[in-house]
Coordinates of N, CA and C in Angstrom, one line a residue:
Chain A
X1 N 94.0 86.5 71.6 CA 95.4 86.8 71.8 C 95.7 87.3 73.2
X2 N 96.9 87.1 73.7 CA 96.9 87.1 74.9 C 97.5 88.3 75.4
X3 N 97.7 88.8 76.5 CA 97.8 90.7 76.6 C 99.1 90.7 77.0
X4 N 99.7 91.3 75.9 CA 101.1 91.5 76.0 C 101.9 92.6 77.1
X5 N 100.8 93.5 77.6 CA 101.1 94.5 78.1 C 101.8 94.2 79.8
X6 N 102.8 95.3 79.5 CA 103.3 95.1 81.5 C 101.8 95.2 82.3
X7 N 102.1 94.9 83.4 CA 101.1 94.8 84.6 C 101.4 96.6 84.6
X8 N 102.5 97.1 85.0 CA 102.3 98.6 85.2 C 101.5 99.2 83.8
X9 N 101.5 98.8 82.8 CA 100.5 99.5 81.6 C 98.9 98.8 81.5
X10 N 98.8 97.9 82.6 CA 97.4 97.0 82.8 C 96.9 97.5 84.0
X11 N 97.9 97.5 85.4 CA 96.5 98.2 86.5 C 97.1 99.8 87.1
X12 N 96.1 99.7 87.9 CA 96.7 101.1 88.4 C 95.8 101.8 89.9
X13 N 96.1 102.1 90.9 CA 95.4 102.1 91.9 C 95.7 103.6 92.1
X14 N 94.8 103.7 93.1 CA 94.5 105.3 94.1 C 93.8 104.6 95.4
X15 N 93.9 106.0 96.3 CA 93.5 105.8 97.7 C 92.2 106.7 97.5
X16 N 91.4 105.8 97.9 CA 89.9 106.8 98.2 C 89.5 106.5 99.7
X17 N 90.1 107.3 100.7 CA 89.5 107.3 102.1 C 90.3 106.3 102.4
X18 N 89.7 105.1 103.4 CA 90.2 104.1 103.9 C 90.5 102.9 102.9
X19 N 90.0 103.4 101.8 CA 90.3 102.2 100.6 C 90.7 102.4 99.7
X20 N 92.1 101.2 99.2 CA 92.7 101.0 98.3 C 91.8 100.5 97.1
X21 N 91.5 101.7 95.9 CA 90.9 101.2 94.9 C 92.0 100.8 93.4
X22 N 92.0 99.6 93.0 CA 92.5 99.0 92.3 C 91.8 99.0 90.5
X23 N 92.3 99.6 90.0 CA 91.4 99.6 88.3 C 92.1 98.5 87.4
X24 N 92.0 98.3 86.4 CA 92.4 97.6 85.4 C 92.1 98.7 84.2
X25 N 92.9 98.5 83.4 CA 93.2 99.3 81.9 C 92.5 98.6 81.1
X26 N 91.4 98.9 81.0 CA 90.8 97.7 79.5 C 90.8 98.0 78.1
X27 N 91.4 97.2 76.9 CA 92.0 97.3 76.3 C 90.2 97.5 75.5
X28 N 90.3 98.1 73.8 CA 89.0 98.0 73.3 C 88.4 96.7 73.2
X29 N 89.0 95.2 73.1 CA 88.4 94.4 72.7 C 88.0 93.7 73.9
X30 N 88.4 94.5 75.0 CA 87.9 93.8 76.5 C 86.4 94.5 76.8
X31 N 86.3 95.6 76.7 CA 85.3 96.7 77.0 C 84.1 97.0 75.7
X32 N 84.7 96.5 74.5 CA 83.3 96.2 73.9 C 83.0 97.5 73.2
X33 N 82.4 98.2 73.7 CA 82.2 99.4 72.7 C 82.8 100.8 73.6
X34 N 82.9 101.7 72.6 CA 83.0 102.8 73.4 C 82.6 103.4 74.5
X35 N 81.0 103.4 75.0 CA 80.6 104.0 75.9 C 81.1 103.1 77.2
X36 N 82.1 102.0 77.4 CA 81.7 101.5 78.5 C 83.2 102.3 78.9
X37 N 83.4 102.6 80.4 CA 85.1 102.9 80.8 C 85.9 101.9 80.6
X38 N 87.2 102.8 80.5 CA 88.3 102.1 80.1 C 89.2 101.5 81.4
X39 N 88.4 102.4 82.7 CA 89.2 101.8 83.9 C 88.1 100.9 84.4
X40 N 88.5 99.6 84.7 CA 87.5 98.5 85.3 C 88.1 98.0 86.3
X41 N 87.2 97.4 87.0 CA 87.7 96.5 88.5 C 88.5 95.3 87.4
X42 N 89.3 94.8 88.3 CA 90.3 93.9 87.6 C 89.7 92.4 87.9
X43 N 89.8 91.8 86.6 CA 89.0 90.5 86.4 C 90.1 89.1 86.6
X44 N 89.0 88.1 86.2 CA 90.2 87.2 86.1 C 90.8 86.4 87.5
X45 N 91.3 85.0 87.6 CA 92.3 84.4 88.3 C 90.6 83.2 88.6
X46 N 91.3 81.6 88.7 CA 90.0 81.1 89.4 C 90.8 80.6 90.7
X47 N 91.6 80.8 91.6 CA 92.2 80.7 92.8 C 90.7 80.7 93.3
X48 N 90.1 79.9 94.4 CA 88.9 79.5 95.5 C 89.2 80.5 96.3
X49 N 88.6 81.1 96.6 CA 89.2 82.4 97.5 C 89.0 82.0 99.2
X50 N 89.5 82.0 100.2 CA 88.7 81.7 101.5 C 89.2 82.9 102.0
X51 N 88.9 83.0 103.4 CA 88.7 84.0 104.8 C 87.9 85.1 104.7
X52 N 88.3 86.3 104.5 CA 87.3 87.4 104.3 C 86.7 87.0 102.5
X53 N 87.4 86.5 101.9 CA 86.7 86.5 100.5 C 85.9 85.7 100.1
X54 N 85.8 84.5 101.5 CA 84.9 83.5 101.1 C 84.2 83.1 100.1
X55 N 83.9 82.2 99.2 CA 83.2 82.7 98.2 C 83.5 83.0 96.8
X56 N 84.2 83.8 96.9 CA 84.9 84.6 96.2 C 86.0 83.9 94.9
X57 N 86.0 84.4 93.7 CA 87.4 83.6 92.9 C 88.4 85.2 92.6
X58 N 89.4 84.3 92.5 CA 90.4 85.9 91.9 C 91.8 84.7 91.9
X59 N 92.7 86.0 92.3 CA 94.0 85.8 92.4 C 94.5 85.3 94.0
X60 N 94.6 84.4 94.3 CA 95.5 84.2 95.8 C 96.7 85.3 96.0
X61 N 96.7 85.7 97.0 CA 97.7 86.8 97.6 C 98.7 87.5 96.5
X62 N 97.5 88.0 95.3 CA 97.6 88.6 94.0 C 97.8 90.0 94.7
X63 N 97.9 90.7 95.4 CA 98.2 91.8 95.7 C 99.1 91.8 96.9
X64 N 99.8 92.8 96.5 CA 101.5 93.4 97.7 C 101.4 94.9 98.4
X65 N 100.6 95.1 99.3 CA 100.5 96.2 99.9 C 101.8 96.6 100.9
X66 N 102.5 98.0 100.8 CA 103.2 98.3 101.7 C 103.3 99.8 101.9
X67 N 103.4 99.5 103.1 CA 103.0 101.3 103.6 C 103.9 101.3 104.9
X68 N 103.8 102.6 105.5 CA 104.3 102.8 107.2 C 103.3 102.8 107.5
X69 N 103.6 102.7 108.9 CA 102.5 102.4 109.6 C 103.0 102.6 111.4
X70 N 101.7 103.5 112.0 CA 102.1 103.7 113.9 C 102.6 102.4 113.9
X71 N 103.9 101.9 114.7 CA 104.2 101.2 115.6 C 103.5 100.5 116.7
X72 N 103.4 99.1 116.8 CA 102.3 98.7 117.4 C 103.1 98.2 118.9
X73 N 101.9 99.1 119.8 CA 102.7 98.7 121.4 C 102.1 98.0 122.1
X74 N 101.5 96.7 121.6 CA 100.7 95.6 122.1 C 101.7 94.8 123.1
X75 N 103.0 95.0 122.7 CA 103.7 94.1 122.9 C 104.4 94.4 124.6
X76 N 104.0 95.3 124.5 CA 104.5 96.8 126.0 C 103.5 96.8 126.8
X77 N 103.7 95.6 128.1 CA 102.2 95.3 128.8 C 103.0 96.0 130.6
X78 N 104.5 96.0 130.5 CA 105.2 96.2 131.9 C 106.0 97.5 131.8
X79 N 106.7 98.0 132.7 CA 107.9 98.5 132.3 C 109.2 98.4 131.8
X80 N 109.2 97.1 132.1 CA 110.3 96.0 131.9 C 110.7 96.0 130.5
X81 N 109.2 96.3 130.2 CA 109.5 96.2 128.0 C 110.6 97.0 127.5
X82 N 110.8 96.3 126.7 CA 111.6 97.5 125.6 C 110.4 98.2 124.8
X83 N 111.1 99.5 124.3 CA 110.2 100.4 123.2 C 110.5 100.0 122.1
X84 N 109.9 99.4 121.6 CA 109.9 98.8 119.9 C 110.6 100.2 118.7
X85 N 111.6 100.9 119.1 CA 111.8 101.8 118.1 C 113.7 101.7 118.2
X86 N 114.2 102.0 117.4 CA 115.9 102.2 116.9 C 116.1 102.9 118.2
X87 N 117.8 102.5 118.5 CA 118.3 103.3 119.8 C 118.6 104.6 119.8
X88 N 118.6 105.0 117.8 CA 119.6 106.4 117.9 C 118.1 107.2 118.4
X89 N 117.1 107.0 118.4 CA 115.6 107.7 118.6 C 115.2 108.2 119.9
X90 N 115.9 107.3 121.3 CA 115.8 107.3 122.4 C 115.6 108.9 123.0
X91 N 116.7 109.2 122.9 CA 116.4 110.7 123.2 C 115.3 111.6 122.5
X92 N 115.2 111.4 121.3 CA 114.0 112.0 121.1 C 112.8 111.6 121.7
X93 N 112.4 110.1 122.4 CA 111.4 109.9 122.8 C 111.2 110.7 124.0
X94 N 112.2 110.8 124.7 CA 112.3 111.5 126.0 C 112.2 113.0 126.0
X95 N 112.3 113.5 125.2 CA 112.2 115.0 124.9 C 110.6 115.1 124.5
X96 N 109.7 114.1 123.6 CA 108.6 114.4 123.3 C 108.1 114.2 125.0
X97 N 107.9 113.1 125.4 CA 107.5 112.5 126.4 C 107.6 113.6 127.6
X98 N 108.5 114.5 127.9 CA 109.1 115.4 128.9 C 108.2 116.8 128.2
X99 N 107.9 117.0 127.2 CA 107.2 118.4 126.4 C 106.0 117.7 126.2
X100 N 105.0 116.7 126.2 CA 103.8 116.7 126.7 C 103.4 117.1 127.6
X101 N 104.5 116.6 129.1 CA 104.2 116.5 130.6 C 104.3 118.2 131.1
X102 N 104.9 118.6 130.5 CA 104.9 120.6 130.9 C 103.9 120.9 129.9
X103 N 103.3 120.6 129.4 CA 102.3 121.0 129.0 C 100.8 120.5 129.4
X104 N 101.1 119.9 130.3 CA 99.6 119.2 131.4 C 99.8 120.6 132.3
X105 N 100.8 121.0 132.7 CA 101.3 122.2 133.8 C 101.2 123.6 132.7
X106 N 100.3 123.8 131.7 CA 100.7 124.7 130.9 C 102.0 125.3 131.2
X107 N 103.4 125.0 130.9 CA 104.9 125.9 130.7 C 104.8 125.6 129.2
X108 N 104.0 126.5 128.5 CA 104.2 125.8 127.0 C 105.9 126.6 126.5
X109 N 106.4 127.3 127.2 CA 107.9 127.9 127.0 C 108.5 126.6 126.7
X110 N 108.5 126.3 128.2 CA 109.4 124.6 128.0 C 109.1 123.4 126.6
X111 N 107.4 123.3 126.6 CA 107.0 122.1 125.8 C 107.5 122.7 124.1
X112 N 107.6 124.0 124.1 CA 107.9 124.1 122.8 C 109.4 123.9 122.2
X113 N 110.5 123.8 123.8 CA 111.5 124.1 123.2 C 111.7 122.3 123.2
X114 N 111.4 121.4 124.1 CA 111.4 119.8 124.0 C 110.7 119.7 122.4
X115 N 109.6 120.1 122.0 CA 109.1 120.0 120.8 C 110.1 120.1 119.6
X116 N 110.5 121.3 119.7 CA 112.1 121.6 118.8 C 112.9 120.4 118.9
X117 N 113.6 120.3 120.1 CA 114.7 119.4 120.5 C 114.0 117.9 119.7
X118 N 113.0 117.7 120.2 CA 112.6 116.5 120.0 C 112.2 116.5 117.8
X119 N 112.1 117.2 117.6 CA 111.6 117.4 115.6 C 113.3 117.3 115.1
X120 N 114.2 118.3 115.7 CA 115.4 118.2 115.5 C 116.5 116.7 115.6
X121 N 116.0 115.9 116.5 CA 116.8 114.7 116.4 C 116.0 113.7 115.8
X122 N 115.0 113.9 115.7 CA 114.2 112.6 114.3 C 114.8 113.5 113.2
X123 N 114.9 114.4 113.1 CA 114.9 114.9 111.6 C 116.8 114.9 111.2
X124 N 116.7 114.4 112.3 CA 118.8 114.2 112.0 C 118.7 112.8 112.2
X125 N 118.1 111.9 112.7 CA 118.2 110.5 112.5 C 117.7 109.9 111.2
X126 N 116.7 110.8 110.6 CA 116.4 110.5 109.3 C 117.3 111.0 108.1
X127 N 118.1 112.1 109.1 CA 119.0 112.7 107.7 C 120.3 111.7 107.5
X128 N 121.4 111.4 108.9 CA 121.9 110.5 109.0 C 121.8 109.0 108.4
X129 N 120.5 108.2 108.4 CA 120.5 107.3 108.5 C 120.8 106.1 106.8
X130 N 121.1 107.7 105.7 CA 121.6 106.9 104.5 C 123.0 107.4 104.7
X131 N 124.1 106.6 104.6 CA 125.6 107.2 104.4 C 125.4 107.4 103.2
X132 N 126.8 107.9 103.0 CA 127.5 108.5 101.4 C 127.7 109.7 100.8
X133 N 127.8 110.1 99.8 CA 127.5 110.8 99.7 C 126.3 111.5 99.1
X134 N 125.8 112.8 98.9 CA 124.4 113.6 98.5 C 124.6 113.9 97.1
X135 N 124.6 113.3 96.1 CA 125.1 113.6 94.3 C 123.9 114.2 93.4
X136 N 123.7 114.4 93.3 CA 122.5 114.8 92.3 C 123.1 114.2 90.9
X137 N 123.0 113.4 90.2 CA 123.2 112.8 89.0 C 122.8 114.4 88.0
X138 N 124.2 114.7 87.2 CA 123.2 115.5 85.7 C 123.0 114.9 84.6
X139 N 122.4 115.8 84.2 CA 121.9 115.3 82.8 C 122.5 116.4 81.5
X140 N 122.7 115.9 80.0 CA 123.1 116.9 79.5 C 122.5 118.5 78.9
X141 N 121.0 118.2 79.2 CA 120.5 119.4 79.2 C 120.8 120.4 80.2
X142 N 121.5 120.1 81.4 CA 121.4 120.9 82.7 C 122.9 121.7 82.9
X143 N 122.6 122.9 82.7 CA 123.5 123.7 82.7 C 123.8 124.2 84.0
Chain B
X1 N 115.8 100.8 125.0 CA 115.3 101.7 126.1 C 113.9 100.9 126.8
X2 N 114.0 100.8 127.9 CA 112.6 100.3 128.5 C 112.0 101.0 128.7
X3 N 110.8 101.0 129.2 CA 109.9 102.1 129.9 C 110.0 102.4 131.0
X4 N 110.7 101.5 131.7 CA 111.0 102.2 133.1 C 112.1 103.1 133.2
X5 N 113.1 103.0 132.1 CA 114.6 103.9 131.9 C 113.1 105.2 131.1
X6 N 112.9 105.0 130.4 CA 111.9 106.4 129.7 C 111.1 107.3 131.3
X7 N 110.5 106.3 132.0 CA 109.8 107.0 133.1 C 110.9 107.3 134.5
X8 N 111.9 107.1 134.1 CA 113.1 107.8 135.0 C 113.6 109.0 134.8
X9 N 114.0 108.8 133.5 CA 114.3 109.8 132.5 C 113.6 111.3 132.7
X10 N 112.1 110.5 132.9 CA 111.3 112.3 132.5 C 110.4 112.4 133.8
X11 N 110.7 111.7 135.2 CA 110.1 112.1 136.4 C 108.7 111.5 136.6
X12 N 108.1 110.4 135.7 CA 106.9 110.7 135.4 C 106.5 109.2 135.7
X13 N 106.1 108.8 137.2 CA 105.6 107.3 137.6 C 104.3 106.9 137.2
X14 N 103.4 107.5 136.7 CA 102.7 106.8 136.2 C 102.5 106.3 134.6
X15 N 102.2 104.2 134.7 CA 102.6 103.7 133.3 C 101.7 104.1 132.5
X16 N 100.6 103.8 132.8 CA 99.9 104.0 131.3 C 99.8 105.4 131.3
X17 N 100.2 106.5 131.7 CA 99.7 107.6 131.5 C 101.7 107.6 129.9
X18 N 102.4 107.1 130.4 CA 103.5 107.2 129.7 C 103.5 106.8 128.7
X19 N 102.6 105.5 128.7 CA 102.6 104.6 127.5 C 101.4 105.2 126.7
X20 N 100.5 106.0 126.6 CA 100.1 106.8 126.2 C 100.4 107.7 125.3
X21 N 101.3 108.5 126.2 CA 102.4 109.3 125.5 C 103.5 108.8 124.5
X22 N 103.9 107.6 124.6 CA 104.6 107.0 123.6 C 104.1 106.6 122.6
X23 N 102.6 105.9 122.6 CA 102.1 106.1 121.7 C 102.2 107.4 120.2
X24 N 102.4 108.3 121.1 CA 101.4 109.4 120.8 C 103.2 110.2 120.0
X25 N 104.1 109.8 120.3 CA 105.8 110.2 120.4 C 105.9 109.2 119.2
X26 N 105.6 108.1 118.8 CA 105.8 106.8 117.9 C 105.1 107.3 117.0
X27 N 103.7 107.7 117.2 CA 102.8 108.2 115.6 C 103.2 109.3 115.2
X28 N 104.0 110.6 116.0 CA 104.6 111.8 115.7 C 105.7 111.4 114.9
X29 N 106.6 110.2 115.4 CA 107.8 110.2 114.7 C 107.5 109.1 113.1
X30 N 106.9 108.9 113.0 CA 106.5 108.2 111.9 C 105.7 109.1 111.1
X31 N 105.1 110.4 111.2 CA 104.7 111.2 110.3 C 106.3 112.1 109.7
X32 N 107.0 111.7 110.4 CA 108.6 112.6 110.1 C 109.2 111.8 109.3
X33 N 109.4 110.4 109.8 CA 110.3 109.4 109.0 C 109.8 108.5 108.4
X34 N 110.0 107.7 107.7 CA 109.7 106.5 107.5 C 109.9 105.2 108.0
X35 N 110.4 105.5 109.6 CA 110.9 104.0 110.3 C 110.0 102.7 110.1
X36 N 108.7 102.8 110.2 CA 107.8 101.8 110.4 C 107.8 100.8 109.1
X37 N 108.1 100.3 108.3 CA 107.1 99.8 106.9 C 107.2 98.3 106.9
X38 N 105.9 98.4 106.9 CA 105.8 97.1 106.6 C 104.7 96.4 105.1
X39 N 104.4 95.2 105.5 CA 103.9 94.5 103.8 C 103.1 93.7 104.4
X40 N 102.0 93.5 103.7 CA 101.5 92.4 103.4 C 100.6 92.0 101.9
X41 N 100.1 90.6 102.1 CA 99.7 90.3 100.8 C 97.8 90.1 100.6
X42 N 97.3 90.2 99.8 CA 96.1 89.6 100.2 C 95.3 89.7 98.6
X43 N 94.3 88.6 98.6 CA 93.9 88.6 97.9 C 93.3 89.6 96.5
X44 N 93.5 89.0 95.4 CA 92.7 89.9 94.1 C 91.8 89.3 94.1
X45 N 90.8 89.7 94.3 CA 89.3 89.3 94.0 C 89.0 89.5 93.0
X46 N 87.9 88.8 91.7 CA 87.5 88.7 90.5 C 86.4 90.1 90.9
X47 N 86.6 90.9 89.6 CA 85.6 92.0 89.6 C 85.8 92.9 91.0
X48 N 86.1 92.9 92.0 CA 86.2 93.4 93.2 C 87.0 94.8 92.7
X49 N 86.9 95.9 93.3 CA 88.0 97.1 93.0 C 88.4 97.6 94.3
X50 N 87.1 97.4 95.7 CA 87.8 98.2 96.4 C 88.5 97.0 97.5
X51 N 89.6 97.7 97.9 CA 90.2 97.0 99.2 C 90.1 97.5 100.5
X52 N 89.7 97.5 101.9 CA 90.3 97.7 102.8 C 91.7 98.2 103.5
X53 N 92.1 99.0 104.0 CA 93.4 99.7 104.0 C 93.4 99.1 105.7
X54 N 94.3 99.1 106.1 CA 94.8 98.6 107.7 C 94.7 99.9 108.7
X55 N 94.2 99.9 109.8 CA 93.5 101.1 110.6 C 95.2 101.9 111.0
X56 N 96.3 101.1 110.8 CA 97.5 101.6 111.4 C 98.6 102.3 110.3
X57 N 97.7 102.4 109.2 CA 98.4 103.0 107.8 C 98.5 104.2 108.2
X58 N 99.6 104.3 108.2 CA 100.0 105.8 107.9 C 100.1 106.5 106.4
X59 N 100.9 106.0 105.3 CA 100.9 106.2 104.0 C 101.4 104.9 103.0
X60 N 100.4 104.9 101.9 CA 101.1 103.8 101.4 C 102.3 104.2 100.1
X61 N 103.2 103.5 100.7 CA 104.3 103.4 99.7 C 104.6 102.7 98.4
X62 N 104.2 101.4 98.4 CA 103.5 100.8 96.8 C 103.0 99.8 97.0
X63 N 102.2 99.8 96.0 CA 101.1 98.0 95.5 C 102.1 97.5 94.1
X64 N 101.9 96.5 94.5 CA 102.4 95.7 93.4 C 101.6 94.5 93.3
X65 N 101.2 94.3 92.1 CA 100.6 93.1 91.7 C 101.5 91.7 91.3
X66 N 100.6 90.5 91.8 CA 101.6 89.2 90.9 C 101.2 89.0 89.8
X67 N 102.6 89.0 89.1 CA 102.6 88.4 87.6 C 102.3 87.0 87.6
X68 N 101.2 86.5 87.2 CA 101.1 85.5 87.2 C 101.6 84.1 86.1
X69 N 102.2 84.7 85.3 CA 103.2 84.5 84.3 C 104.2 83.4 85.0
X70 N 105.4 84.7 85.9 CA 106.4 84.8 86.6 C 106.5 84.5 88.0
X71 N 105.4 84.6 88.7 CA 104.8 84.6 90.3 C 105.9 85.4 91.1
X72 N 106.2 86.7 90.3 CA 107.2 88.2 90.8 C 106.0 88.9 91.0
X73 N 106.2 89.9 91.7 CA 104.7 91.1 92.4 C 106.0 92.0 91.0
X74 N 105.0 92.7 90.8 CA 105.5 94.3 89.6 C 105.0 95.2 90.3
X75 N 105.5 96.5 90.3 CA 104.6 97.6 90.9 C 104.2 98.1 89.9
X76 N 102.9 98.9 90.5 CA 102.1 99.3 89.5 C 101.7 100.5 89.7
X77 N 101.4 101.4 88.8 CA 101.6 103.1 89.3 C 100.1 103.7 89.4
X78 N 100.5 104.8 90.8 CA 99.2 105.5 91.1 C 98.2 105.9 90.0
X79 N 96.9 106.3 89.9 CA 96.3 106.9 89.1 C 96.7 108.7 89.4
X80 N 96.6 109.7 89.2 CA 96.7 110.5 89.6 C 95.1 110.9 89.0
X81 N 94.8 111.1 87.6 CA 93.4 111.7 87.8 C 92.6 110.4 87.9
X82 N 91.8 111.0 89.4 CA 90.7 109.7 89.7 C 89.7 110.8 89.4
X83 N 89.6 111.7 88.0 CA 88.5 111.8 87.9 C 88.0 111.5 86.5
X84 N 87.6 109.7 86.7 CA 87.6 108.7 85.8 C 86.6 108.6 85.3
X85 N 86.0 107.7 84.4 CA 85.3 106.8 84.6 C 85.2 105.6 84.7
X86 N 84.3 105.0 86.3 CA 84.4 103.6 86.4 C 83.6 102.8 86.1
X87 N 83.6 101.4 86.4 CA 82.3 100.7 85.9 C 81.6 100.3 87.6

């Protein structure tokens, strides 16, 4: 019979270090008897795998990773570049950039107040950056 | 903003000593915000569990698997106790 279950009640991942580990939920008549676990590497797919999986069978670009991630400044070989970041951020870059440089000259007076200045305008371009209004939905238990 | 308006800006002629610093301003502000996110896809391997994470992750925000039903990705929810048993 074929497994009726959502994917979210079939796999389930965690981060161990630099690696995304991926389990599968196995159901009793996948896993056989009791002593074996119920979280297994996830089976299944005959997709020919190629590049790093060479070899390999599974699922073709069966997984969707998304994360943040440093900004990559490969692209920034001159001056002439642009900085790969939003314009409302500018100023903040200049304030970090200005509170490293007094702090090569230890004035850590100065680098801590650029450090402020500079935490204070990411942290208002992140607060800005959804309109609308701030609603908290209730519920009828919430008095 | 270029880098030459950034190295006007803060007195400071030398590039790579700036570009350095920008670096270092771009990984600061991405532990504050979430500006950066991006996606990719890559293979499920048979039996395989662990994956490789990208050296430029900062935090991951979700995995989603394909339905291979539907060929839609579903997300699929963290484990919280990984203190499991695996095979």
């Amino acid at each position: 019979m074929a497994d009726t279950r959502s994917m979210k009640e079939r796999y389930f991942y965690f981060v161990r270090g630099r690696q995304l580990v991926v389990l599968e939920n196995k159901t009793a008549k996948d896993y056989g008897n009791v002593n074996n676990p119920t979280y297994q590497p996830p089976t299944g797919g005959t997709d020919t795998l190629d590049g790093v999986n060479d070899g390999e069978v599974g699922f073709t670009e069966g997984l969707l990773i998304e994360y943040t991630a440093i900004p990559d400044l490969a692209e920034v070989l001159s001056e002439s570049d642009n900085i790969p970041i939003a314009d409302a951020l500018n100023t903040a870059i200049v304030d970090y950039v200005k509170g490293r440089l007094v702090e090569d000259v230890q004035d850590f007076r100065k680098k801590e107040y650029y450090m402020v200045k500079f935490k204070e305008r990411v942290a208002k371009y992140a607060r800005m950056k959804t309109g609308g209004s701030r609603v908290v939905q209730g519920t009828g238990f919430m008095r | 903003m270029t880098v030459k308006e950034l190295m006007e800006l803060t007195g400071e002629t030398r590039f790579n000593l700036v570009k350095i610093l920008l670096r270092d301003a771009l990984t600061e502000m991405q532990l504050l915000t979430n500006e950066n996110v991006l996606q990719y896809t890559t293979d499920l391997v048979n039996d395989q569990k662990g994956y490789d994470l990208p050296s430029n992750l900062i935090q991951v925000r979700s995995i989603k698997i394909k339905n291979q039903d539907t060929g839609y990705y579903s997300p699929i929810n963290r484990l919280i106790d990984t203190d499991i048993k695996e095979a």
